[in-house]
């Protein structure tokens, strides 16, 4: 059942100088991209320990590359939804806006969001495990499933530019995310189960620094109890209404 957002959230967003948003797989669910941990999610069909770590990749690169090629193809075939679009609109309403995403599907960028921090990489890119060079976007999409994607420079294995368990997050991205959380007047956590760290710790960083923290999710996340406000419902339905309310508030406030 959906729950309404408060006047406080609208007021805080309308007055905010700085807003940070953390998104997870749930924001892309309405585009038709499976989440990880929901019923029918990726981790119910595939075991993360077999596919989402570097040991699995080195043991069976063709299998892991094939899985990511498939997911890359699915993401390319899907389009951003009303939730992604609403965050593009929110960016235009706030002086300092940072969209921190755990998603690798590139949908925020395709929707038109500008200041996007990619915490867990981007499935559209790949790089060589030997020389570190980035490959062209098409390199992980060979015509034949038989071909193991190889580096054009040194013939090393290409891996998707995503962050697997046990790997460090890109330092620049983590630093930008922590800074945005510390400076935020409002921090929104949207469509994430908030079980994967360090991403799941960002709302707490923001709250400690004085931000109003709110969650938008179809079900309470692991950190819902620590939020000032929990809005239950689909991000693609709630965000457009929320952003419209903030826009109206700002217009009325300026009169
Ligand atoms: C909707 C909706 C709709 C549905 N509207 N909502 C501190 C404590 C404990 C452990 C650790 C810790 N610090 C670090 C760790 C270890 C580990 C970790 O967190 N483990 C925990 C799981 C126990 N973290 C790491 O290893 C990280 N690295 C690191 O910390 O480096 C330092 C280090 C080095 C060496 C040793 C140890 C540490 C790296 C984490 C990398 C995560 N990678 C993945 C895979 C990316 C590649 C790929 O895509 O294959 O990232 S895992 C997967 O989970 C993916 C996601 O980005 C991430 C988060 O998932 P997300 O987005 O929350 O999705 P779901 O499915 O979980 O949730 C969906 C939500 O949407 C649900 O809540 C639904 O209700 C909701 N929803 N429809 C709104 N329409
Ligand atoms: Zn190479």
Coordinates of C-alpha atoms and ligand atoms in Angstrom, one line a residue:
X1 CA 0.0 0.0 0.0
X2 CA 1.3 3.4 -0.9
X3 CA 1.8 6.1 1.8
X4 CA 1.9 9.8 1.2
X5 CA 4.9 12.1 1.7
X6 CA 4.7 14.8 4.3
X7 CA 4.5 18.6 4.0
X8 CA 7.8 18.7 5.9
X9 CA 9.5 16.8 3.0
X10 CA 8.1 19.1 0.4
X11 CA 9.1 22.2 2.5
X12 CA 12.6 20.9 3.1
X13 CA 13.1 20.1 -0.5
X14 CA 11.7 23.5 -1.6
X15 CA 14.1 25.3 0.8
X16 CA 17.1 23.1 0.2
X17 CA 20.3 24.5 -1.1
X18 CA 21.8 21.1 -1.5
X19 CA 20.1 17.8 -2.1
X20 CA 21.7 14.3 -2.4
X21 CA 19.9 11.3 -3.7
X22 CA 21.0 7.7 -3.4
X23 CA 19.3 5.3 -5.9
X24 CA 19.3 1.5 -6.1
X25 CA 17.9 -1.1 -8.5
X26 CA 14.3 -0.4 -7.4
X27 CA 14.2 2.9 -9.4
X28 CA 14.8 0.9 -12.6
X29 CA 12.3 -1.9 -11.7
X30 CA 9.5 0.0 -13.5
X31 CA 11.7 0.1 -16.6
X32 CA 11.6 -3.7 -16.6
X33 CA 15.2 -4.2 -15.2
X34 CA 15.2 -6.9 -12.5
X35 CA 16.4 -5.9 -9.0
X36 CA 18.9 -8.1 -7.1
X37 CA 17.1 -9.2 -4.0
X38 CA 13.4 -8.9 -4.7
X39 CA 11.3 -12.1 -5.5
X40 CA 12.3 -12.9 -9.1
X41 CA 15.4 -10.7 -8.7
X42 CA 18.9 -11.5 -10.2
X43 CA 20.2 -13.1 -7.0
X44 CA 17.3 -15.6 -6.9
X45 CA 18.2 -16.9 -10.3
X46 CA 22.0 -16.5 -10.2
X47 CA 24.4 -16.9 -7.3
X48 CA 26.4 -13.7 -6.7
X49 CA 29.4 -15.8 -5.5
X50 CA 29.5 -17.4 -9.0
X51 CA 29.1 -14.3 -11.0
X52 CA 29.8 -11.1 -9.1
X53 CA 33.3 -11.4 -7.9
X54 CA 36.7 -11.3 -9.5
X55 CA 37.6 -14.9 -8.6
X56 CA 34.4 -16.1 -10.5
X57 CA 35.4 -14.0 -13.4
X58 CA 39.0 -15.3 -13.6
X59 CA 37.8 -18.9 -13.2
X60 CA 35.1 -18.6 -15.9
X61 CA 35.5 -15.4 -17.9
X62 CA 33.2 -16.5 -20.7
X63 CA 30.3 -17.3 -18.4
X64 CA 30.7 -14.0 -16.5
X65 CA 31.2 -11.9 -19.6
X66 CA 28.1 -13.6 -21.2
X67 CA 26.0 -12.7 -18.1
X68 CA 27.1 -9.1 -18.3
X69 CA 26.6 -8.9 -22.1
X70 CA 23.1 -10.2 -21.5
X71 CA 22.4 -7.6 -18.8
X72 CA 24.0 -4.9 -21.0
X73 CA 21.6 -5.8 -23.8
X74 CA 18.6 -5.8 -21.5
X75 CA 19.5 -2.4 -20.2
X76 CA 20.0 -1.0 -23.7
X77 CA 16.5 -2.3 -24.7
X78 CA 14.8 -0.6 -21.7
X79 CA 14.1 3.1 -21.3
X80 CA 14.2 5.4 -18.3
X81 CA 10.9 5.7 -16.4
X82 CA 9.0 8.5 -14.7
X83 CA 11.2 8.1 -11.6
X84 CA 14.4 8.7 -13.6
X85 CA 12.7 11.7 -15.3
X86 CA 11.5 13.2 -12.0
X87 CA 15.1 13.2 -10.8
X88 CA 16.2 15.1 -13.9
X89 CA 13.5 17.7 -13.1
X90 CA 14.7 17.8 -9.4
X91 CA 18.2 18.7 -10.5
X92 CA 16.9 21.8 -12.2
X93 CA 15.1 22.9 -9.0
X94 CA 18.0 22.7 -6.6
X95 CA 21.2 24.7 -6.5
X96 CA 23.5 21.8 -5.6
X97 CA 22.2 18.4 -6.6
X98 CA 24.0 15.1 -6.5
X99 CA 22.6 11.9 -7.8
X100 CA 24.5 9.0 -6.2
X101 CA 23.6 5.7 -7.9
X102 CA 24.5 2.1 -7.2
X103 CA 23.0 1.2 -10.5
X104 CA 25.2 0.2 -13.4
X105 CA 22.4 0.3 -16.0
X106 CA 23.1 3.9 -17.3
X107 CA 19.4 4.8 -17.2
X108 CA 19.9 8.0 -15.1
X109 CA 22.5 9.2 -17.6
X110 CA 20.2 8.4 -20.5
X111 CA 17.3 10.2 -18.8
X112 CA 19.5 13.3 -18.7
X113 CA 20.7 13.6 -15.1
X114 CA 23.9 15.7 -15.1
X115 CA 25.7 15.3 -11.8
X116 CA 25.6 11.5 -11.5
X117 CA 28.1 9.7 -9.2
X118 CA 28.5 6.0 -10.2
X119 CA 29.3 4.2 -7.0
X120 CA 29.3 0.7 -8.5
X121 CA 30.5 1.5 -12.1
X122 CA 28.6 1.2 -15.3
X123 CA 27.8 -1.9 -17.3
X124 CA 28.3 -0.1 -20.6
X125 CA 32.0 0.2 -20.1
X126 CA 34.7 -2.5 -19.8
X127 CA 38.4 -2.5 -19.1
X128 CA 41.4 -4.8 -19.5
X129 CA 42.5 -6.7 -16.5
X130 CA 46.1 -6.7 -17.8
X131 CA 46.8 -3.2 -18.9
X132 CA 43.8 -1.4 -17.4
X133 CA 42.8 0.4 -20.7
X134 CA 39.1 1.0 -21.3
X135 CA 37.6 -0.7 -24.3
X136 CA 35.2 0.9 -26.7
X137 CA 31.6 0.6 -25.6
X138 CA 30.9 -2.1 -28.1
X139 CA 33.8 -4.3 -27.0
X140 CA 31.7 -6.4 -24.5
X141 CA 29.2 -6.9 -27.2
X142 CA 30.9 -9.3 -29.7
X143 CA 28.7 -10.6 -32.5
X144 CA 29.3 -14.2 -31.4
X145 CA 28.7 -15.4 -27.9
X146 CA 31.7 -17.8 -28.5
X147 CA 34.2 -14.9 -28.5
X148 CA 35.8 -14.0 -25.2
X149 CA 36.1 -10.2 -25.2
X150 CA 39.8 -9.3 -25.4
X151 CA 41.7 -6.1 -25.1
X152 CA 42.6 -4.5 -28.5
X153 CA 45.9 -3.3 -27.0
X154 CA 47.3 -6.3 -25.3
X155 CA 44.8 -9.2 -25.8
X156 CA 44.2 -9.3 -22.1
X157 CA 40.7 -10.2 -20.8
X158 CA 38.1 -7.5 -20.7
X159 CA 35.9 -7.2 -17.6
X160 CA 32.9 -5.1 -17.0
X161 CA 33.6 -1.8 -15.2
X162 CA 31.5 -2.7 -12.2
X163 CA 32.4 -3.1 -8.5
X164 CA 32.2 -6.6 -7.3
X165 CA 32.0 -7.7 -3.6
X166 CA 35.4 -7.3 -1.9
X167 CA 36.5 -4.6 -4.4
X168 CA 37.1 -1.0 -3.5
X169 CA 34.6 1.5 -4.9
X170 CA 36.1 4.1 -7.3
X171 CA 37.8 6.5 -4.8
X172 CA 36.7 9.7 -6.6
X173 CA 33.1 8.5 -6.7
X174 CA 33.1 7.5 -3.0
X175 CA 34.6 10.8 -2.0
X176 CA 32.1 12.8 -4.1
X177 CA 29.2 10.8 -2.6
X178 CA 30.4 11.3 1.0
X179 CA 30.9 15.0 0.4
X180 CA 27.4 15.3 -1.1
X181 CA 26.0 13.4 1.9
X182 CA 27.8 15.7 4.4
X183 CA 26.6 18.9 2.6
X184 CA 23.0 17.8 1.9
X185 CA 20.1 19.6 3.5
X186 CA 17.9 16.7 2.3
X187 CA 19.0 13.2 1.5
X188 CA 16.7 10.8 -0.3
X189 CA 17.3 7.1 -0.4
X190 CA 15.3 5.6 -3.3
X191 CA 14.7 1.9 -4.4
X192 CA 17.6 0.4 -2.5
X193 CA 17.5 -2.5 0.1
X194 CA 20.4 -0.7 1.8
X195 CA 22.3 -3.8 2.7
X196 CA 25.4 -3.2 0.6
X197 CA 28.1 -1.0 2.2
X198 CA 29.6 1.6 2.0
X199 CA 26.6 2.9 -0.1
X200 CA 24.1 2.0 2.7
X201 CA 26.0 4.1 5.2
X202 CA 25.5 7.4 3.2
X203 CA 22.1 8.3 4.6
X204 CA 23.6 8.1 8.1
X205 CA 26.5 10.3 7.1
X206 CA 23.9 12.8 5.9
X207 CA 21.7 12.6 9.0
X208 CA 24.7 13.0 11.3
X209 CA 25.6 16.2 9.4
X210 CA 22.1 17.6 9.9
X211 CA 20.2 16.5 6.8
X212 CA 16.5 15.5 6.7
X213 CA 16.7 11.9 5.5
X214 CA 13.8 10.2 3.7
X215 CA 13.3 6.9 2.0
X216 CA 11.1 6.0 -1.0
X217 CA 10.6 2.3 -1.5
X218 CA 7.9 -0.3 -2.1
X219 CA 8.9 -2.0 1.2
X220 CA 10.9 -0.7 4.2
X221 CA 14.7 -1.1 3.6
X222 CA 17.2 -2.4 6.2
X223 CA 17.8 1.2 7.4
X224 CA 14.2 2.5 7.3
X225 CA 14.0 2.8 11.1
X226 CA 16.8 5.4 11.0
X227 CA 15.0 7.6 8.5
X228 CA 13.1 10.8 9.4
X229 CA 10.5 9.7 6.9
X230 CA 9.6 6.6 5.0
X231 CA 7.4 6.9 1.9
X232 CA 6.1 3.5 0.8
X233 CA 5.3 3.1 -2.9
X234 CA 6.8 2.9 -6.4
X235 CA 9.4 5.6 -7.1
X236 CA 8.0 6.0 -10.6
X237 CA 4.7 7.0 -9.1
X238 CA 5.8 9.0 -6.0
X239 CA 8.7 11.0 -7.4
X240 CA 6.7 12.9 -10.2
X241 CA 4.1 13.9 -7.6
X242 CA 6.7 14.9 -5.1
X243 CA 8.7 17.0 -7.6
X244 CA 5.5 18.7 -8.8
X245 CA 4.6 19.6 -5.2
X246 CA 8.1 21.0 -4.6
X247 CA 7.9 23.0 -7.9
X248 CA 4.6 24.5 -6.8
X249 CA 5.9 25.3 -3.3
X250 CA 8.9 27.1 -4.8
X251 CA 6.7 29.1 -7.2
X252 CA 4.3 30.1 -4.4
X253 CA 7.1 30.9 -2.0
X254 CA 8.6 33.3 -4.6
X255 CA 5.3 35.2 -5.1
Ligands
LIG1 C1 11.4 -0.4 -5.4 C2 10.7 -0.6 -6.5 C3 10.0 0.5 -7.1 C4 11.6 -2.5 -6.0 N1 10.0 1.6 -6.4 N2 11.4 0.8 -4.8 C5 30.1 -3.1 6.4 C6 29.3 -4.0 7.0 C7 29.2 -5.3 6.4 C8 29.8 -5.6 5.2 C9 30.5 -4.7 4.6 C10 30.7 -3.4 5.2 N3 31.5 -2.7 4.3 C11 31.8 -3.4 3.3 C12 31.3 -4.6 3.4 C13 31.4 -5.8 2.4 C14 30.4 -5.6 1.2 C15 29.0 -5.6 1.8 O1 28.4 -4.6 1.8 N4 28.5 -6.7 2.1 C16 27.1 -6.8 2.6 C17 26.2 -7.4 1.5 C18 27.2 -7.7 3.8 N5 30.8 -4.5 0.4 C19 31.7 -4.6 -0.5 O2 32.3 -5.6 -0.8 C20 31.9 -3.3 -1.3 N6 33.3 -3.0 -1.3 C21 34.0 -2.5 -0.3 O3 33.4 -2.3 0.8 O4 35.3 -2.4 -0.4 C22 36.1 -2.3 0.7 C23 36.6 -3.8 1.0 C24 37.6 -4.3 0.3 C25 38.1 -5.6 0.6 C26 37.4 -6.4 1.5 C27 36.3 -5.8 2.2 C28 35.9 -4.5 1.9 C29 31.6 -3.5 -2.8 C30 30.1 -3.7 -3.0 C31 29.8 -3.9 -4.5 C32 28.4 -4.3 -4.8 N7 28.3 -4.8 -6.1 C33 26.9 -5.1 -6.6 C34 27.1 -5.8 -8.0 C35 27.5 -4.7 -9.0 C36 27.7 -5.4 -10.4 C37 26.5 -6.0 -11.0 O5 25.5 -5.2 -11.2 O6 26.4 -7.2 -11.2 O7 26.1 -3.9 -6.7 S1 26.0 -6.2 -5.5 C38 24.4 -5.5 -5.9 O8 23.9 -4.9 -4.7 C39 24.7 -4.3 -6.8 C40 23.9 -3.2 -6.3 O9 24.3 -1.9 -6.6 C41 23.9 -3.4 -4.8 C42 22.8 -2.9 -4.0 O10 21.5 -3.4 -4.4 P1 20.2 -2.5 -4.5 O11 20.4 -1.5 -5.5 O12 19.9 -2.0 -3.2 O13 19.2 -3.6 -5.0 P2 18.3 -4.7 -4.2 O14 17.7 -5.7 -5.2 O15 19.0 -5.2 -3.0 O16 17.1 -3.8 -3.6 C43 16.1 -3.3 -4.5 C44 15.1 -2.4 -3.6 O17 14.2 -1.7 -4.5 C45 14.3 -3.2 -2.6 O18 14.4 -2.5 -1.3 C46 12.9 -3.1 -3.2 O19 11.9 -3.0 -2.1 C47 12.9 -1.8 -3.9 N8 12.0 -1.6 -5.0 N9 10.8 -2.0 -6.9 C48 10.8 1.7 -5.3 N10 9.2 0.3 -8.2
LIG2 ZN1 45.0 -4.6 -22.3

